[in-house]
mmCIF file of C-alpha atoms and ligand atoms in Angstrom:
data_model
loop_
_atom_site.group_PDB
_atom_site.id
_atom_site.type_symbol
_atom_site.label_atom_id
_atom_site.label_comp_id
_atom_site.label_asym_id
_atom_site.label_seq_id
_atom_site.Cartn_x
_atom_site.Cartn_y
_atom_site.Cartn_z
ATOM 1 C CA MET A 1 -41.444 17.316 12.872
ATOM 2 C CA THR A 2 -44.029 18.178 15.496
ATOM 3 C CA ASN A 3 -47.920 18.035 14.741
ATOM 4 C CA THR A 4 -49.728 20.900 13.915
ATOM 5 C CA ILE A 5 -51.990 21.385 17.656
ATOM 6 C CA ILE A 6 -55.778 21.181 16.451
ATOM 7 C CA ILE A 7 -57.667 23.900 17.796
ATOM 8 C CA VAL A 8 -61.213 22.846 18.733
ATOM 9 C CA VAL A 9 -64.313 25.212 19.985
ATOM 10 C CA ALA A 10 -66.875 24.649 21.745
ATOM 11 C CA ALA A 11 -69.681 25.872 23.865
ATOM 12 C CA ALA A 12 -71.667 26.190 27.014
ATOM 13 C CA LEU A 13 -75.480 27.202 26.037
ATOM 14 C CA ILE A 14 -76.674 28.148 29.411
ATOM 15 C CA ASP A 15 -80.507 28.618 29.977
ATOM 16 C CA SER A 16 -82.001 31.280 31.871
ATOM 17 C CA ALA A 17 -82.734 28.268 34.793
ATOM 18 C CA GLY A 18 -78.626 28.367 34.525
ATOM 19 C CA ARG A 19 -78.444 24.591 32.896
ATOM 20 C CA THR A 20 -75.950 24.060 30.444
ATOM 21 C CA LEU A 21 -76.714 22.030 26.885
ATOM 22 C CA VAL A 22 -74.719 18.882 25.940
ATOM 23 C CA GLN A 23 -75.088 16.792 22.917
ATOM 24 C CA GLN A 24 -74.408 13.294 22.173
ATOM 25 C CA ARG A 25 -72.178 12.452 19.511
ATOM 26 C CA PRO A 26 -73.499 10.420 16.391
ATOM 27 C CA PRO A 27 -72.190 6.460 15.445
ATOM 28 C CA GLY A 28 -69.436 6.355 13.614
ATOM 29 C CA LYS A 29 -67.683 9.528 14.805
ATOM 30 C CA ALA A 30 -64.698 9.509 17.572
ATOM 31 C CA HIS A 31 -66.435 9.606 20.804
ATOM 32 C CA ALA A 32 -69.782 8.602 20.236
ATOM 33 C CA GLY A 33 -72.308 8.062 22.091
ATOM 34 C CA LEU A 34 -70.427 10.482 24.544
ATOM 35 C CA TRP A 35 -71.767 13.653 25.074
ATOM 36 C CA GLU A 36 -70.305 16.978 24.812
ATOM 37 C CA PHE A 37 -70.398 20.903 24.827
ATOM 38 C CA PRO A 38 -71.712 21.925 20.908
ATOM 39 C CA GLY A 39 -68.395 22.868 18.701
ATOM 40 C CA GLY A 40 -65.795 21.783 16.477
ATOM 41 C CA LYS A 41 -62.532 22.239 14.900
ATOM 42 C CA VAL A 42 -61.592 25.576 13.502
ATOM 43 C CA GLU A 43 -60.282 25.748 10.151
ATOM 44 C CA PRO A 44 -57.112 27.766 9.056
ATOM 45 C CA GLY A 45 -57.424 31.143 8.947
ATOM 46 C CA GLU A 46 -60.704 31.179 11.250
ATOM 47 C CA ARG A 47 -61.342 33.323 13.746
ATOM 48 C CA PRO A 48 -62.296 30.927 17.080
ATOM 49 C CA ASP A 49 -65.366 33.243 18.070
ATOM 50 C CA ALA A 50 -66.178 33.123 14.549
ATOM 51 C CA ALA A 51 -65.586 29.508 13.946
ATOM 52 C CA LEU A 52 -67.781 28.997 17.339
ATOM 53 C CA ALA A 53 -70.916 30.566 15.645
ATOM 54 C CA ARG A 54 -70.375 28.879 12.492
ATOM 55 C CA GLU A 55 -70.590 25.016 14.005
ATOM 56 C CA LEU A 56 -73.507 26.783 16.242
ATOM 57 C CA ALA A 57 -75.503 27.468 13.678
ATOM 58 C CA GLU A 58 -74.398 24.258 11.860
ATOM 59 C CA GLU A 59 -75.438 21.792 14.707
ATOM 60 C CA LEU A 60 -78.215 23.273 16.655
ATOM 61 C CA GLY A 61 -79.340 25.826 14.156
ATOM 62 C CA LEU A 62 -78.795 28.786 16.455
ATOM 63 C CA PHE A 63 -77.864 32.081 15.359
ATOM 64 C CA VAL A 64 -75.040 34.023 17.596
ATOM 65 C CA GLU A 65 -72.932 37.048 18.043
ATOM 66 C CA PRO A 66 -69.366 35.875 18.336
ATOM 67 C CA GLY A 67 -69.447 38.788 21.113
ATOM 68 C CA ALA A 68 -71.540 36.856 23.110
ATOM 69 C CA LEU A 69 -68.679 34.237 23.691
ATOM 70 C CA GLU A 70 -67.256 34.490 26.584
ATOM 71 C CA PRO A 71 -63.963 32.564 27.618
ATOM 72 C CA ILE A 72 -63.816 30.341 30.511
ATOM 73 C CA GLY A 73 -60.986 27.713 30.595
ATOM 74 C CA PHE A 74 -58.973 24.946 27.988
ATOM 75 C CA VAL A 75 -57.491 22.027 27.922
ATOM 76 C CA GLN A 76 -55.431 19.889 26.392
ATOM 77 C CA ALA A 77 -56.564 16.505 24.564
ATOM 78 C CA GLY A 78 -55.715 14.429 22.090
ATOM 79 C CA THR A 79 -52.817 12.083 21.235
ATOM 80 C CA PRO A 80 -49.051 12.973 20.514
ATOM 81 C CA GLU A 81 -49.804 12.153 16.907
ATOM 82 C CA ARG A 82 -52.778 14.107 17.177
ATOM 83 C CA PRO A 83 -52.915 16.900 19.820
ATOM 84 C CA MET A 84 -55.780 19.362 20.662
ATOM 85 C CA LEU A 85 -56.352 22.120 22.364
ATOM 86 C CA LEU A 86 -60.112 22.688 23.602
ATOM 87 C CA LEU A 87 -61.284 25.859 23.820
ATOM 88 C CA LEU A 88 -64.445 26.636 26.336
ATOM 89 C CA HIS A 89 -66.762 29.443 25.602
ATOM 90 C CA ALA A 90 -69.681 30.416 27.913
ATOM 91 C CA CYS A 91 -72.779 31.903 26.068
ATOM 92 C CA ARG A 92 -76.143 33.434 27.283
ATOM 93 C CA ASP A 93 -77.408 35.412 24.395
ATOM 94 C CA TRP A 94 -78.746 33.093 20.650
ATOM 95 C CA GLN A 95 -81.193 33.274 18.369
ATOM 96 C CA GLY A 96 -83.324 30.056 17.780
ATOM 97 C CA GLU A 97 -84.451 27.219 19.559
ATOM 98 C CA PRO A 98 -81.637 24.216 19.604
ATOM 99 C CA ALA A 99 -82.348 21.313 17.305
ATOM 100 C CA ALA A 100 -80.210 17.955 17.237
ATOM 101 C CA LEU A 101 -79.172 18.867 13.628
ATOM 102 C CA GLU A 102 -75.869 16.652 13.796
ATOM 103 C CA ALA A 103 -75.993 15.012 16.905
ATOM 104 C CA THR A 104 -78.087 11.902 18.162
ATOM 105 C CA ALA A 105 -79.731 13.526 21.094
ATOM 106 C CA LEU A 106 -79.452 17.068 23.165
ATOM 107 C CA HIS A 107 -79.589 17.497 26.922
ATOM 108 C CA TRP A 108 -79.717 20.391 29.460
ATOM 109 C CA ASP A 109 -77.840 19.473 33.027
ATOM 110 C CA ARG A 110 -76.656 21.269 35.987
ATOM 111 C CA PRO A 111 -72.705 21.988 35.047
ATOM 112 C CA GLU A 112 -72.254 20.406 38.790
ATOM 113 C CA ALA A 113 -74.617 17.673 37.083
ATOM 114 C CA LEU A 114 -72.724 16.954 34.100
ATOM 115 C CA ALA A 115 -69.766 15.041 35.391
ATOM 116 C CA ALA A 116 -72.768 11.683 35.927
ATOM 117 C CA LEU A 117 -72.520 11.592 31.995
ATOM 118 C CA PRO A 118 -70.623 10.044 29.791
ATOM 119 C CA MET A 119 -68.365 12.356 28.312
ATOM 120 C CA PRO A 120 -64.772 12.761 25.935
ATOM 121 C CA PRO A 121 -61.975 12.413 29.146
ATOM 122 C CA ALA A 122 -61.127 16.310 28.333
ATOM 123 C CA ASP A 123 -64.895 17.231 29.395
ATOM 124 C CA TYR A 124 -64.572 16.624 32.499
ATOM 125 C CA PRO A 125 -62.327 19.354 33.905
ATOM 126 C CA LEU A 126 -63.859 21.516 31.359
ATOM 127 C CA ALA A 127 -67.093 21.294 33.197
ATOM 128 C CA ALA A 128 -65.599 21.499 36.694
ATOM 129 C CA ALA A 129 -63.969 24.332 35.405
ATOM 130 C CA LEU A 130 -67.638 25.554 33.988
ATOM 131 C CA ALA A 131 -69.440 24.811 37.625
ATOM 132 C CA ARG A 132 -66.546 27.117 39.308
ATOM 133 C CA TRP A 133 -66.845 29.626 36.763
ATOM 134 C CA LEU A 134 -70.663 29.855 37.047
ATOM 135 C CA ALA A 135 -70.049 29.950 40.973
ATOM 136 C CA ALA A 136 -67.621 32.471 41.247
ATOM 137 C CA GLY A 137 -70.371 35.074 39.237
ATOM 138 C CA MET A 138 -70.110 36.111 35.837
ATOM 139 C CA PRO A 139 -69.029 39.312 35.731
ATOM 140 C CA HIS A 140 -72.595 41.007 34.731
ATOM 141 C CA ASP A 141 -74.392 38.834 37.651
ATOM 142 C CA ARG A 142 -72.585 40.766 39.946
ATOM 143 C CA ARG A 143 -74.365 43.591 41.624
HETATM 144 N N1 8GT B 201 -67.743 19.707 19.812
HETATM 145 C C1 8GT B 201 -66.482 19.285 20.892
HETATM 146 N N2 8GT B 201 -65.266 18.351 20.144
HETATM 147 C C2 8GT B 201 -64.816 17.631 21.462
HETATM 148 C C3 8GT B 201 -65.405 18.056 22.838
HETATM 149 N N3 8GT B 201 -64.652 16.926 23.937
HETATM 150 C C4 8GT B 201 -63.673 16.500 22.995
HETATM 151 O O1 8GT B 201 -62.369 16.120 22.860
HETATM 152 N N4 8GT B 201 -64.365 17.127 21.350
HETATM 153 C C5 8GT B 201 -63.041 16.264 20.632
HETATM 154 O O2 8GT B 201 -62.543 17.288 19.844
HETATM 155 C C6 8GT B 201 -63.093 17.042 18.148
HETATM 156 C C7 8GT B 201 -63.655 18.057 17.919
HETATM 157 O O3 8GT B 201 -63.833 18.238 16.128
HETATM 158 P P1 8GT B 201 -65.045 18.083 15.159
HETATM 159 O O4 8GT B 201 -66.434 18.068 16.316
HETATM 160 O O5 8GT B 201 -64.995 18.566 14.589
HETATM 161 O O6 8GT B 201 -65.190 16.217 15.503
HETATM 162 P P2 8GT B 201 -65.737 15.152 14.493
HETATM 163 O O7 8GT B 201 -65.946 14.346 14.596
HETATM 164 O O8 8GT B 201 -66.380 16.097 12.993
HETATM 165 O O9 8GT B 201 -64.012 15.558 13.444
HETATM 166 P P3 8GT B 201 -63.398 14.124 13.528
HETATM 167 O O10 8GT B 201 -63.972 12.691 13.632
HETATM 168 O O11 8GT B 201 -62.203 14.435 12.937
HETATM 169 O O12 8GT B 201 -62.699 14.154 15.527
HETATM 170 C C8 8GT B 201 -63.411 15.840 17.994
HETATM 171 O O13 8GT B 201 -61.926 14.824 18.071
HETATM 172 C C9 8GT B 201 -63.672 15.456 19.368
HETATM 173 O O14 8GT B 201 -64.250 14.238 20.161
HETATM 174 C C10 8GT B 201 -66.362 18.842 23.451
HETATM 175 O O15 8GT B 201 -66.695 18.926 24.281
HETATM 176 N N5 8GT B 201 -67.051 19.337 22.115
#
């Protein structure tokens, strides 16, 4: 029997200075102490964009419209026994001030600088995709 793929949604919140928010995973969890994009697993029957809006509310206390989440890229992760697919979205519009409700700490950094942080393995290609995506210009940046 094959294992069901776990879908994980994650967000690159981008501020007006072009920096992205990462959070540090708390002790006692997989990847404890590593820096990750806010997000989490999609629950059965849940839309991925709604799942990410829910996670951003739970983890950071933010209100985000699912329509404000723009797909950037994806990466396969996990193990053969526990395969995962991580879907990274950009978000520039949110309401509220990010608070570390579940993480140990929050950190804003330039996307190109994220790779210098200790992150889960899947996050390095996601950070690279984010940097490329921003360098290419988001559709509403094009004039
Ligand atoms: N939110 C998030 N999760 C990530 C990232 N990179 C990455 O490998 N993951 C993994 O994707 C899964 C996300 O699920 P979760 O946030 O609900 O994790 P959790 O610790 O509550 O659940 P778990 O302990 O069952 O894994 C975790 O296994 C986490 O390690 C990332 O950038 N953001």
